[in-house]
Coordinates of C-alpha atoms and ligand atoms in Angstrom, one line a residue:
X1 CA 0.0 0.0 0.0
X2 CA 1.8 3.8 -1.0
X3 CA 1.6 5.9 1.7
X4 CA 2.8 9.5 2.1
X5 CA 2.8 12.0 4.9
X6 CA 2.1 15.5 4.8
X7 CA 1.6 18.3 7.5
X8 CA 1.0 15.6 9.9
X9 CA -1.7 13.6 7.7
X10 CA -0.9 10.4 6.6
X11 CA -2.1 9.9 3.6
X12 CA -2.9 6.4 1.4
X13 CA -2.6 7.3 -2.2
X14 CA -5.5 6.5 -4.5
X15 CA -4.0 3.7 -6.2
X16 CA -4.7 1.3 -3.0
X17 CA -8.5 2.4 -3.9
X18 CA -10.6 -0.8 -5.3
X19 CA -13.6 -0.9 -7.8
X20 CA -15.8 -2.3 -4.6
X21 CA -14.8 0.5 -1.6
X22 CA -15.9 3.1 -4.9
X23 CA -19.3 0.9 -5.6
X24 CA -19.9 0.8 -1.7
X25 CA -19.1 5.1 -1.3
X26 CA -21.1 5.5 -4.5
X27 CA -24.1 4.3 -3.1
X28 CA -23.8 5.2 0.5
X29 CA -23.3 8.8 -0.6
X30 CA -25.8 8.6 -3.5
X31 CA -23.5 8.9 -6.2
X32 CA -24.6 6.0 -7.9
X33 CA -27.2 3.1 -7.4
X34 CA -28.1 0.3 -9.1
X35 CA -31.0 0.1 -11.5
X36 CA -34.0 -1.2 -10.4
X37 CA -32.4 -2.4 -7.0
X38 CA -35.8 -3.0 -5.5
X39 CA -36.5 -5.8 -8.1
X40 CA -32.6 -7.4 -8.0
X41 CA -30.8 -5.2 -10.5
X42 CA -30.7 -4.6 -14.3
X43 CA -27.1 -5.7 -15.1
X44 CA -25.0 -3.5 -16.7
X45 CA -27.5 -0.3 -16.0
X46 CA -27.4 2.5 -12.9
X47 CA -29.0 5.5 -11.8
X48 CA -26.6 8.7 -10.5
X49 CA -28.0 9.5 -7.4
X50 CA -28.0 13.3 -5.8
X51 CA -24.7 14.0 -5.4
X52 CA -23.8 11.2 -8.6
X53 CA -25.9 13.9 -10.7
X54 CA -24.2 16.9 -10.3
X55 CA -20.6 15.5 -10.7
X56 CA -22.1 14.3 -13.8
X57 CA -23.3 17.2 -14.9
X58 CA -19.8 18.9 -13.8
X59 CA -18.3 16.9 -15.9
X60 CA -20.5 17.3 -18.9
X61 CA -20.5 21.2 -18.5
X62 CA -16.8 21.6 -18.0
X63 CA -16.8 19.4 -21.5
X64 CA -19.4 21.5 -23.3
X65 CA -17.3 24.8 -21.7
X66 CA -14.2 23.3 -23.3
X67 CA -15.5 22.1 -26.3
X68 CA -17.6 25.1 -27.9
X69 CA -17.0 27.8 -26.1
X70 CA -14.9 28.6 -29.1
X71 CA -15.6 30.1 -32.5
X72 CA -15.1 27.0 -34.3
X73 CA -17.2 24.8 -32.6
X74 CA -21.0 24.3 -32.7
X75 CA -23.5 22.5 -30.6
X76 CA -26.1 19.8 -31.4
X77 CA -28.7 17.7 -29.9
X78 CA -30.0 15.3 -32.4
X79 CA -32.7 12.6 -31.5
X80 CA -31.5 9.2 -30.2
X81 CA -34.1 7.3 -32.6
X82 CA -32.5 7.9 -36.8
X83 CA -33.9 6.7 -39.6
X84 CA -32.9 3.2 -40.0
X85 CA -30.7 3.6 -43.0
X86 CA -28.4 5.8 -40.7
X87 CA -27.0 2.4 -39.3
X88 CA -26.6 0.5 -42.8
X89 CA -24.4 3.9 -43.8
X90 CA -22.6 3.8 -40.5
X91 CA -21.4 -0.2 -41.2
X92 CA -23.4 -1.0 -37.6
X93 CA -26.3 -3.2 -38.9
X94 CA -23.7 -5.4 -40.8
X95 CA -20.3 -4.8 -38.4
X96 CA -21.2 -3.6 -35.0
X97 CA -21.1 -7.1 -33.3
X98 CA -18.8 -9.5 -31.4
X99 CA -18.1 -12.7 -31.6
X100 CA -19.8 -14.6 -29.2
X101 CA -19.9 -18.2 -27.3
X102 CA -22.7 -20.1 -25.1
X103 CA -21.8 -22.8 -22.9
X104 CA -23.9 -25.6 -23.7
X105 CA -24.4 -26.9 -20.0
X106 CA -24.8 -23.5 -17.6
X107 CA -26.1 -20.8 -20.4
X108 CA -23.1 -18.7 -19.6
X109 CA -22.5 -16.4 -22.4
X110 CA -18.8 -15.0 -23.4
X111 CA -17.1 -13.0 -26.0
X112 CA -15.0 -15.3 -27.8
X113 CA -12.0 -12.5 -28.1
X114 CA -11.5 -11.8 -24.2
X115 CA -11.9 -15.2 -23.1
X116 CA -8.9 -15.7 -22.9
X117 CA -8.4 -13.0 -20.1
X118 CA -10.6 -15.8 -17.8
X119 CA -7.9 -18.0 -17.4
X120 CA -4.7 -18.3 -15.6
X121 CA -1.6 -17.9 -17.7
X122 CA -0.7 -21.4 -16.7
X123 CA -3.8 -22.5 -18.1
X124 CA -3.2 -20.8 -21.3
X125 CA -0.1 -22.0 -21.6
X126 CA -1.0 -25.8 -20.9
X127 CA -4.5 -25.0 -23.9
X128 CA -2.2 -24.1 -26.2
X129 CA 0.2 -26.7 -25.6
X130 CA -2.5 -29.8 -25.9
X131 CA -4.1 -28.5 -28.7
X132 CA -0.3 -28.5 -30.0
X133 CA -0.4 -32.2 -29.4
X134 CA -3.3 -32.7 -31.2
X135 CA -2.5 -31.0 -33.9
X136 CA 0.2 -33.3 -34.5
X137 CA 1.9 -33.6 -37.7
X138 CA -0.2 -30.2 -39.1
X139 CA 2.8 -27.9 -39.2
X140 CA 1.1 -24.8 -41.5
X141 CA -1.0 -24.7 -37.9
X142 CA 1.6 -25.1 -35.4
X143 CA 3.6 -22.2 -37.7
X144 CA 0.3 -20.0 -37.4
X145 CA 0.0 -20.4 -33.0
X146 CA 4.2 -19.6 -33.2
X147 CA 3.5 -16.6 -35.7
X148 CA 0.3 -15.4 -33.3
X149 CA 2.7 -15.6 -30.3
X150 CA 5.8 -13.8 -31.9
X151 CA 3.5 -11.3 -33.0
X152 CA 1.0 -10.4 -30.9
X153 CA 0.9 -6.6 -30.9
X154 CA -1.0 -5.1 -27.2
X155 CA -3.0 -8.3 -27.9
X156 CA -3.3 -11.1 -25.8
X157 CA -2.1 -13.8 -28.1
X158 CA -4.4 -16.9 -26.5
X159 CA -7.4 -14.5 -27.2
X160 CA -6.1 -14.2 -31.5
X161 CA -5.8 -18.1 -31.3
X162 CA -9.0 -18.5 -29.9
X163 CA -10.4 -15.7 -32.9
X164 CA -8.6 -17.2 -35.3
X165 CA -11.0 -19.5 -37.6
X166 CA -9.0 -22.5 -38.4
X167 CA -7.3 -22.8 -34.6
X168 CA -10.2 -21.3 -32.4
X169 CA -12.9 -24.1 -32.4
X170 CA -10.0 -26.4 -32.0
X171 CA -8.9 -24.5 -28.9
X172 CA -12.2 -24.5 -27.4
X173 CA -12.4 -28.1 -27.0
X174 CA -9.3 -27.7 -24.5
X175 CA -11.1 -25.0 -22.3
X176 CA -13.1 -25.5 -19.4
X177 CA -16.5 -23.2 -19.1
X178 CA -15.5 -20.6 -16.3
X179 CA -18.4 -20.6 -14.9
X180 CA -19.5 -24.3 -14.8
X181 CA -16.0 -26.0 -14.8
X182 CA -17.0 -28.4 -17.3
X183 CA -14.9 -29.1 -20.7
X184 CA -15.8 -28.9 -24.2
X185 CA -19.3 -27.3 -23.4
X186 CA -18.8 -24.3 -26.0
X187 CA -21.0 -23.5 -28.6
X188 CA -19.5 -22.0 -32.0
X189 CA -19.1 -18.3 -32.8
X190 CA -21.7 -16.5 -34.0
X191 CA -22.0 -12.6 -34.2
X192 CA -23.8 -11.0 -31.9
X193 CA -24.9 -7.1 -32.7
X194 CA -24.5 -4.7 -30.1
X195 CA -27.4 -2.3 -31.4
X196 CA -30.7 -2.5 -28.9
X197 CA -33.8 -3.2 -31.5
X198 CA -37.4 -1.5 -31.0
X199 CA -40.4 -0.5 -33.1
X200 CA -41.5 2.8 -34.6
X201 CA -45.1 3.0 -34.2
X202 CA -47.8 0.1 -33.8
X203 CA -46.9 -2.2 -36.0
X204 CA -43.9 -4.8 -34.6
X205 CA -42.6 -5.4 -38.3
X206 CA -39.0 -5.7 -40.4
X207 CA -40.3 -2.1 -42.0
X208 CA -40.8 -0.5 -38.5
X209 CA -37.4 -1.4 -36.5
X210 CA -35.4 1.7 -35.6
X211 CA -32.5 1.1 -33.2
X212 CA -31.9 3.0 -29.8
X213 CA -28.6 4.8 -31.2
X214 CA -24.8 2.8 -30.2
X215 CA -23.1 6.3 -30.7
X216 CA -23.8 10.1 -30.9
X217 CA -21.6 10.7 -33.7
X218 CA -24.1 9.5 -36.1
X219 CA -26.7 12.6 -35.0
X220 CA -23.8 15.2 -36.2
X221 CA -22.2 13.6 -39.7
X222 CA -26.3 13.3 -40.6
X223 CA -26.6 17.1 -39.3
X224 CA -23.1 18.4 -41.1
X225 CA -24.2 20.6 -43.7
X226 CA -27.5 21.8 -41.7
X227 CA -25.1 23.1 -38.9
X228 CA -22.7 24.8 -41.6
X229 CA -25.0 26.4 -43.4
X230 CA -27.4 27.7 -40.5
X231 CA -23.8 29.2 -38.5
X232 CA -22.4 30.3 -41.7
X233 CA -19.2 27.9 -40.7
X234 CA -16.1 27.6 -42.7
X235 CA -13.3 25.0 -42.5
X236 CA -11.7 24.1 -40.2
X237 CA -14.9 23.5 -37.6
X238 CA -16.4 21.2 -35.2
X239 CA -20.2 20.0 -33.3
X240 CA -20.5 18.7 -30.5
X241 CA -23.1 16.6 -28.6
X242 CA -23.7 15.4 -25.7
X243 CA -25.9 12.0 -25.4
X244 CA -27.3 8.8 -24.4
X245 CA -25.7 6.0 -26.1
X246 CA -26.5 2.5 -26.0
X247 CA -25.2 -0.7 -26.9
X248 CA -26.3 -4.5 -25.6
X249 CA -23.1 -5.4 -24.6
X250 CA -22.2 -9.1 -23.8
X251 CA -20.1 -8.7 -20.9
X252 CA -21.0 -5.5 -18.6
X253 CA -18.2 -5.4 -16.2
X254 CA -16.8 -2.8 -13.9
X255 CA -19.0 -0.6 -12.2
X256 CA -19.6 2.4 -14.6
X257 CA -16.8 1.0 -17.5
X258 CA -19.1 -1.1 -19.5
X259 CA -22.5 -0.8 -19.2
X260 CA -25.3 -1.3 -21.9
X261 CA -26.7 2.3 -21.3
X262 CA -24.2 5.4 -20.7
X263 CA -23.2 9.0 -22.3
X264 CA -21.1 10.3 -24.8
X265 CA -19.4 13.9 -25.2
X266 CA -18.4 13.7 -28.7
X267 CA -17.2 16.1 -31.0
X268 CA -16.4 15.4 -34.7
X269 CA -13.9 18.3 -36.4
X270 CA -14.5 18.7 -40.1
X271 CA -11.1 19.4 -41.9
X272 CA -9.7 19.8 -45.1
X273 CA -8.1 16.3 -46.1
X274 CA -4.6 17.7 -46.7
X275 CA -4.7 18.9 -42.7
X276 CA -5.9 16.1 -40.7
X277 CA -2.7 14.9 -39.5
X278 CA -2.1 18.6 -38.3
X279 CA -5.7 18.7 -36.1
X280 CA -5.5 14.8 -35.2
X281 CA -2.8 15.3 -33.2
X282 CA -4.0 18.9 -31.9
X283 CA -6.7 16.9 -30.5
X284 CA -5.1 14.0 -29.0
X285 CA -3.4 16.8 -27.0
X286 CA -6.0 18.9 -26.2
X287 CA -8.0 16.2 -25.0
X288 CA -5.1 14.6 -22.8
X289 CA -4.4 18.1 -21.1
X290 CA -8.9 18.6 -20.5
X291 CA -8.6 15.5 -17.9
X292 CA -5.5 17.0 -16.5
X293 CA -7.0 20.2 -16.7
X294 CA -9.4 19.0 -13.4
X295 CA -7.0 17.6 -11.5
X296 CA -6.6 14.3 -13.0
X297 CA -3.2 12.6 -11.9
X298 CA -1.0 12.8 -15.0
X299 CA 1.1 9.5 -13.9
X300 CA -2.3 7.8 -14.5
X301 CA -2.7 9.1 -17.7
X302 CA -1.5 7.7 -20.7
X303 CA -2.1 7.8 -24.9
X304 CA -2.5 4.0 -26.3
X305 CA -1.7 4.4 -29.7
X306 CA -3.6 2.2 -32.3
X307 CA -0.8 0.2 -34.3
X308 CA -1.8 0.2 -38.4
X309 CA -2.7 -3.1 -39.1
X310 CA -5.4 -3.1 -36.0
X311 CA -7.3 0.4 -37.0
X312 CA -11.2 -0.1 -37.6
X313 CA -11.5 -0.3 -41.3
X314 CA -12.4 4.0 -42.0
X315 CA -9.4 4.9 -39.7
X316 CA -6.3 6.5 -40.9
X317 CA -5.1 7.4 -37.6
X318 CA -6.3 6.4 -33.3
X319 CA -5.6 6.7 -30.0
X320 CA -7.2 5.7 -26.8
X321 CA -6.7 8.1 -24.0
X322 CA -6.5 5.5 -21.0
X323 CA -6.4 5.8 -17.0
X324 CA -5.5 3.6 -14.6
X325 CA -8.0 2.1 -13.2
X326 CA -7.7 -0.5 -9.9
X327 CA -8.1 -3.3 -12.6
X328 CA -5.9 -2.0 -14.9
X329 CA -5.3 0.6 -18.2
X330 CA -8.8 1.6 -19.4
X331 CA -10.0 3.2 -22.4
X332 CA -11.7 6.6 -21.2
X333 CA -11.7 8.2 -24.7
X334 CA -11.0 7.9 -28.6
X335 CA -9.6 10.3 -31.0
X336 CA -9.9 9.0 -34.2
X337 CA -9.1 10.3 -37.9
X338 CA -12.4 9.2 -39.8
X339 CA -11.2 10.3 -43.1
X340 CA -13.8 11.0 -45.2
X341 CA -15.7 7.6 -44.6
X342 CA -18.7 8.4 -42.7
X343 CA -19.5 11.4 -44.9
X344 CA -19.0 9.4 -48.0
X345 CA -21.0 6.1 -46.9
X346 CA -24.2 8.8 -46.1
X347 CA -24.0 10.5 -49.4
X348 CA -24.0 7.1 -50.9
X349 CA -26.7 6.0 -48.8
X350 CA -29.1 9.0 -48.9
X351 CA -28.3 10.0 -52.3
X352 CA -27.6 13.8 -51.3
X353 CA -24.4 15.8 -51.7
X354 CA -22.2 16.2 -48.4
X355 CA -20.0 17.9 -49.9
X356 CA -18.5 21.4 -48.9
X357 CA -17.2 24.0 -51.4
X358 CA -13.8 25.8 -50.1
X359 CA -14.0 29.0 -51.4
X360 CA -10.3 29.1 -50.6
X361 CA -9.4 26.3 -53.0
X362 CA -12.8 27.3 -55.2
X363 CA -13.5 23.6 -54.8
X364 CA -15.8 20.7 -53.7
X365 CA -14.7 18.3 -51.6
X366 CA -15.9 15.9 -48.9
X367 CA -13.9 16.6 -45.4
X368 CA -12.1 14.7 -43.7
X369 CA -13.4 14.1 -39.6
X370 CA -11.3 14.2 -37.0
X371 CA -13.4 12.5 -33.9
X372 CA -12.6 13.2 -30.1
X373 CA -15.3 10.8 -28.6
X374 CA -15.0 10.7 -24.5
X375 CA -17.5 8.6 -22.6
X376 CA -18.9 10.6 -19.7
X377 CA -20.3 7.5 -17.4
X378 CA -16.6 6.4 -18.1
X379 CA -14.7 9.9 -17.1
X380 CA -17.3 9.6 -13.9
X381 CA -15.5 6.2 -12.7
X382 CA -12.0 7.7 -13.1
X383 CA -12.7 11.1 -11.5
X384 CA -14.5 9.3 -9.0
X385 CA -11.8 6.6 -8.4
X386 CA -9.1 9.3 -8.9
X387 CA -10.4 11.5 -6.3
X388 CA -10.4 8.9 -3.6
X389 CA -8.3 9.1 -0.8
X390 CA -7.8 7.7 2.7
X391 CA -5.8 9.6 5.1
X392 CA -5.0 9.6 8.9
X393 CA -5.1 13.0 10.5
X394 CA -4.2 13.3 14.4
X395 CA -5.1 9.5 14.9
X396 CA -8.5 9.6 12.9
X397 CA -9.3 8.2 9.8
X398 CA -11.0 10.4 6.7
X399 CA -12.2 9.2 3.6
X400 CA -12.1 12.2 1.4
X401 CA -13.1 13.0 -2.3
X402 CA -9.9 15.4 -3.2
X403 CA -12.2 16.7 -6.7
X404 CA -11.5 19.6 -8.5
X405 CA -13.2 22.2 -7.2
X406 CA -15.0 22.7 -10.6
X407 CA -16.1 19.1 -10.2
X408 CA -17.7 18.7 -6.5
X409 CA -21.1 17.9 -6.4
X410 CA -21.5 20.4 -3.6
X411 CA -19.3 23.8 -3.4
X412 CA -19.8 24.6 0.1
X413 CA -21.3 23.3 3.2
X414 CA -22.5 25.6 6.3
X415 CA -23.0 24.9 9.8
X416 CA -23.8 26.6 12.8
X417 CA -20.9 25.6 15.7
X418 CA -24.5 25.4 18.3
X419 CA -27.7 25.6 17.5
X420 CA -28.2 28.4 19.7
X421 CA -27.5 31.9 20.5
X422 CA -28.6 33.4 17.2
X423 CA -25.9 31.1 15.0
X424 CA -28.5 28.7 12.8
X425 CA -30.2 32.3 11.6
X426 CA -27.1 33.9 10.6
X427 CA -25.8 30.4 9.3
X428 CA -29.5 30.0 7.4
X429 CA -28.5 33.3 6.2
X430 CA -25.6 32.7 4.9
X431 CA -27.2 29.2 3.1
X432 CA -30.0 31.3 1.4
X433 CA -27.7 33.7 0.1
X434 CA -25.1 31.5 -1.3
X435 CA -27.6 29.4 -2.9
X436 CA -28.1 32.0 -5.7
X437 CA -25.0 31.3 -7.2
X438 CA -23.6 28.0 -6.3
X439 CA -24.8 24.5 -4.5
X440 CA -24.2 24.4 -1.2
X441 CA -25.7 22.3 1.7
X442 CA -26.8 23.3 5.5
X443 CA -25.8 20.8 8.4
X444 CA -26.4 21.4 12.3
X445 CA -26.2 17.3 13.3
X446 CA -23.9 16.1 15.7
X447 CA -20.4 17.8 16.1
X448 CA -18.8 19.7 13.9
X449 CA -15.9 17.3 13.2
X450 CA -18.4 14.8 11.7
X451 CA -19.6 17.2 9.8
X452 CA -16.7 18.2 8.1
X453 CA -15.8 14.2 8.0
X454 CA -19.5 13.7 5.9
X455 CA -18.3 16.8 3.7
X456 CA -15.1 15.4 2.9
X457 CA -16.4 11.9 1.6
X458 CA -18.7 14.1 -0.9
X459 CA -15.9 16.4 -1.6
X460 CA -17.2 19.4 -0.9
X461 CA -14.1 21.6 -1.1
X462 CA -15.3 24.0 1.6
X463 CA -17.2 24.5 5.0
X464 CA -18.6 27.0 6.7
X465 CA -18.6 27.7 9.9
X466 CA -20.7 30.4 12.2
X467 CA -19.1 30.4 15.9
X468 CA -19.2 32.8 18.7
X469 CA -16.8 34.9 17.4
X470 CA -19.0 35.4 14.4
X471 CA -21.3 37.5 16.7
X472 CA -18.6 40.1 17.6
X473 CA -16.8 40.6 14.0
X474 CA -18.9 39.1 11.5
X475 CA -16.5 36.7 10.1
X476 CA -16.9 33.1 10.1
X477 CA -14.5 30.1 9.1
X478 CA -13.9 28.8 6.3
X479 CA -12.2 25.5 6.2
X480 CA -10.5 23.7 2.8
X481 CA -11.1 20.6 2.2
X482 CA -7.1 18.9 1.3
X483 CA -5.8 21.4 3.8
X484 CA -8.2 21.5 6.7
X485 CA -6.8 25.1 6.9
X486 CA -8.8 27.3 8.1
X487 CA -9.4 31.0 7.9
X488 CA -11.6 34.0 8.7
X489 CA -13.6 35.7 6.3
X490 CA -16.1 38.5 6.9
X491 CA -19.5 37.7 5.5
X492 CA -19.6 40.0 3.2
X493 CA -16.8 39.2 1.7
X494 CA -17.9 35.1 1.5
X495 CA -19.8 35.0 -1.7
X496 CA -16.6 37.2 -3.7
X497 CA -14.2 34.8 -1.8
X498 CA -15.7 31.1 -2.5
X499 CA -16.7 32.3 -6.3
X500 CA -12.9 33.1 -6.6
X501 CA -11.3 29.9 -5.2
X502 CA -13.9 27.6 -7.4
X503 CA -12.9 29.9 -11.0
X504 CA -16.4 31.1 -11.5
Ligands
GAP601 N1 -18.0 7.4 -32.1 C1 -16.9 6.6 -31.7 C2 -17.2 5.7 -30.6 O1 -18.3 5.6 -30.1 P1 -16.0 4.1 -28.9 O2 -14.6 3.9 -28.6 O3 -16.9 2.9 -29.2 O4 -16.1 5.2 -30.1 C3 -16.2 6.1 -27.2 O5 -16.7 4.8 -27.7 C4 -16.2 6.2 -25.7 O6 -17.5 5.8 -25.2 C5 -15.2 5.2 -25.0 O7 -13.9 5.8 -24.9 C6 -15.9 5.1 -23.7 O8 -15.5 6.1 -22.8 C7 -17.4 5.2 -24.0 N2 -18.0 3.9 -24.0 C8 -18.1 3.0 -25.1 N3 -18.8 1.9 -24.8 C9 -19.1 2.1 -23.5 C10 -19.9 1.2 -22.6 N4 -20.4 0.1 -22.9 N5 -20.1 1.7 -21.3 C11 -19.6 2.9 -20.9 N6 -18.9 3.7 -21.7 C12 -18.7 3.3 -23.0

């Protein structure tokens, strides 16, 4: 376990933090609660509670802030239901799948290309070595697991044999079900599609399904020449939206990582073809810099770099922007170079120009997209799980939520030291007035060091306090949440002073 001390305060750092001591906090707090909990749960679906609501917003406001307050960046809000034909352009009626197993005995269900990541390496190791035996004299196949192994990218090479078509149903005979134990129980791989399926209408036929959308990004290449003409844009530009997304994933795992419902703050950059390399990477570093930007620990941060013979098939260029999550590297969000794919497929699909004429170049052209697309449920989990801390001040322990100010569900909390003597009106006072500007909180239970300790676990970055001394001058403390410094401020002065320290 990492430990530091500072000032006194031992601190643990946040990488002793697990996925379950967040999950247990989330819900004791309200951040976040599980769907339907009443009735046992809807895997892979939650509901952000009242403090889980405003970091969410936070998040998505400080995106919108940084995305298109800007000259060359629009909004959008397009509907979640499209036209069906939307998803044959996109590739996701015929593409957006994965491959996926049953075992025959429990029911368990499994995506054939993370299997793998079920079983032990020693397990691995001994699959691939009896499917080696019993492959005997086949040497083109024992060439292809030694080519899959000497090569295996960032992939985990087990997982390519299993998706490989020749070796994979072979290797599946050797595995055991993880759930069940038992061997050879696997069904064959069939694709699965990720895109939920309703009905427009009454009717529940082929000519009446729509799908609940897997992506925003769809909403805005559909919307591209309706948003340049009506702003009057000119390349280089961007839109941005912020939305529900949903796909029926196979696997939900991980709290808020994968789930089959969640948001999207995307924003797709129109450019002229011959500068995409230029704004790709202007992205990739202005979208590293936004989580840093909140206080995001850089160390946790990294750029995964798609290698060329693994981009999706309309890339020219991706990275992930990952974090470090207690289970290991995640994907939080893309930036892809789209070329001129998506733009191209729904001119071809709807029959109507796309294109934009460049008055520069006296030209017609289709641009190219450069796509930043961050999931918001996803940047949730990290600031959540990055902003987790367990310290020991003066023989106590605190849990506390160390969020960017920008980014705390609540911006101040106010408590009167008694409830008498006058102090709950002035501190009501203070409560009513403060509330015109920012979201604070009133507490008078119990003493005031567990009420700075319930502050701290919803990060709150400061408290309030009305004493005696408050009668005679005015002034009342005002303690930070990291620190536990304290200082007097005259109440006048509070609203000015708070507003400054949270950069509104
Ligand atoms: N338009 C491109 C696109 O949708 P993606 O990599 O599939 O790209 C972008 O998704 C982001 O959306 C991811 O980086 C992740 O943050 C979020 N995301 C994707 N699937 C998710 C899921 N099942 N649950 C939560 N977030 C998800």
């Amino acid at each position: 376990m990492n430990s530091s001390k500072q000032g006194g305060i031992i601190i643990e750092n946040n990488s002793s933090t697990t996925v379950e001591k967040i999950v247990s906090l989330a819900k004791r707090r309200g951040f976040v609660f599980q769907s339907s909990e009443i009735y046992g749960g809807l895997n892979g679906c939650w509901d952000y509670g009242p403090l889980g609501v405003e970091l969410l917003k936070n998040i998505k406001e400080e995106w919108w802030k940084a995305m298109t307050y800007r000259d060359d960046v629009e909004g959008l809000d397009a509907s979640i239901l499209m036209h069906p034909r939307v998803w044959e352009a996109s590739g996701h009626v015929e593409n957006f799948s994965d491959p996926m197993i049953d075992c025959k005995k429990c029911k368990s269900r499994y995506r054939l290309d993370v299997l793998g990541d079920s079983f032990s390496e020693k397990k691995q190791i001994k699959a691939i070595e009896s499917l080696k035996n019993k492959l005997n004299d086949k040497e083109d196949l024992h060439k292809k697991i030694d080519d899959i192994y000497a090569n295996p990218g960032d992939e985990n090479p087990f997982n390519l044999v299993l998706e490989n078509d020749q070796l994979g149903v072979l290797l599946l005979e050797e595995l055991n079900c993880p759930q069940c134990g038992n061997k050879n129980t696997f069904t064959e791989a069939r694709k699965f599609n990720l895109m939920f399926k309703t009905f427009i209408g009454p009717v529940e036929d082929s000519g009446a399904v729509v799908y609940l959308r897997p992506e925003t990004a769809q909403g805005i290449f559909v919307n591209f020449l309706n948003v340049q003409s009506a702003s009057r844009l000119k390349l280089p530009f961007g839109i941005a939206q912020v939305g529900k997304a949903f796909r029926n994933e196979i696997n939900t795992k991980n709290f808020l990582f994968r789930t089959r419902e969640f948001e999207q703050m995307e924003m797709q950059y129109f450019v002229n073809p011959k500068e995409d390399t230029k704004w790709y990477n202007y992205w990739k570093e202005m979208r590293l810099e936004w989580f840093k930007s909140l206080g995001m620990t850089p160390s946790k941060l990294r750029y995964h770099d798609h290698p060329v013979d693994k981009l999706a098939h309309y890339a020219k260029d991706a990275t992930d922007i990952e974090y470090e999550f207690p289970f290991g590297w995640g994907e939080i969000e893309g930036i892809h170079n789209r070329t001129d794919f998506d733009l191209g497929r729904h001119e071809e699909y709807s029959g109507k120009s796309l294109k934009y004429y460049d008055e520069t170049v006296k030209e017609k052209y289709i641009p190219y997209i450069i796509e930043t697309s961050a999931g918001a449920s996803r940047s949730f989990m990290a600031f959540l799980i990055d902003a987790y801390y367990e310290e020991e001040v003066k023989g106590e322990s605190r849990v506390v939520l160390k969020f960017n100010p920008r980014l705390a569900p609540i911006k101040a909390a106010i408590f009167p030291l008694v409830n008498k003597d006058g102090l709950p009106e002035i501190a009501r006072k203070i409560e009513a007035d403060l509330r015109k500007s920012l979201k604070v909180f009133y507490d008078d239970k119990g003493a005031v060091g567990r009420r700075y300790r319930r502050q701290d676990e919803a990060g709150t970055p400061y408290c309030i306090t009305v004493d005696n001394q408050t009668l005679e001058d005015q002034t009342v403390t005002v303690r930070e949440r990291d620190t536990m410094e304290q200082e007097r401020v005259g109440i006048d002065q509070l609203a000015g002073n708070l507003l400054g320290k949270l950069h509104y």
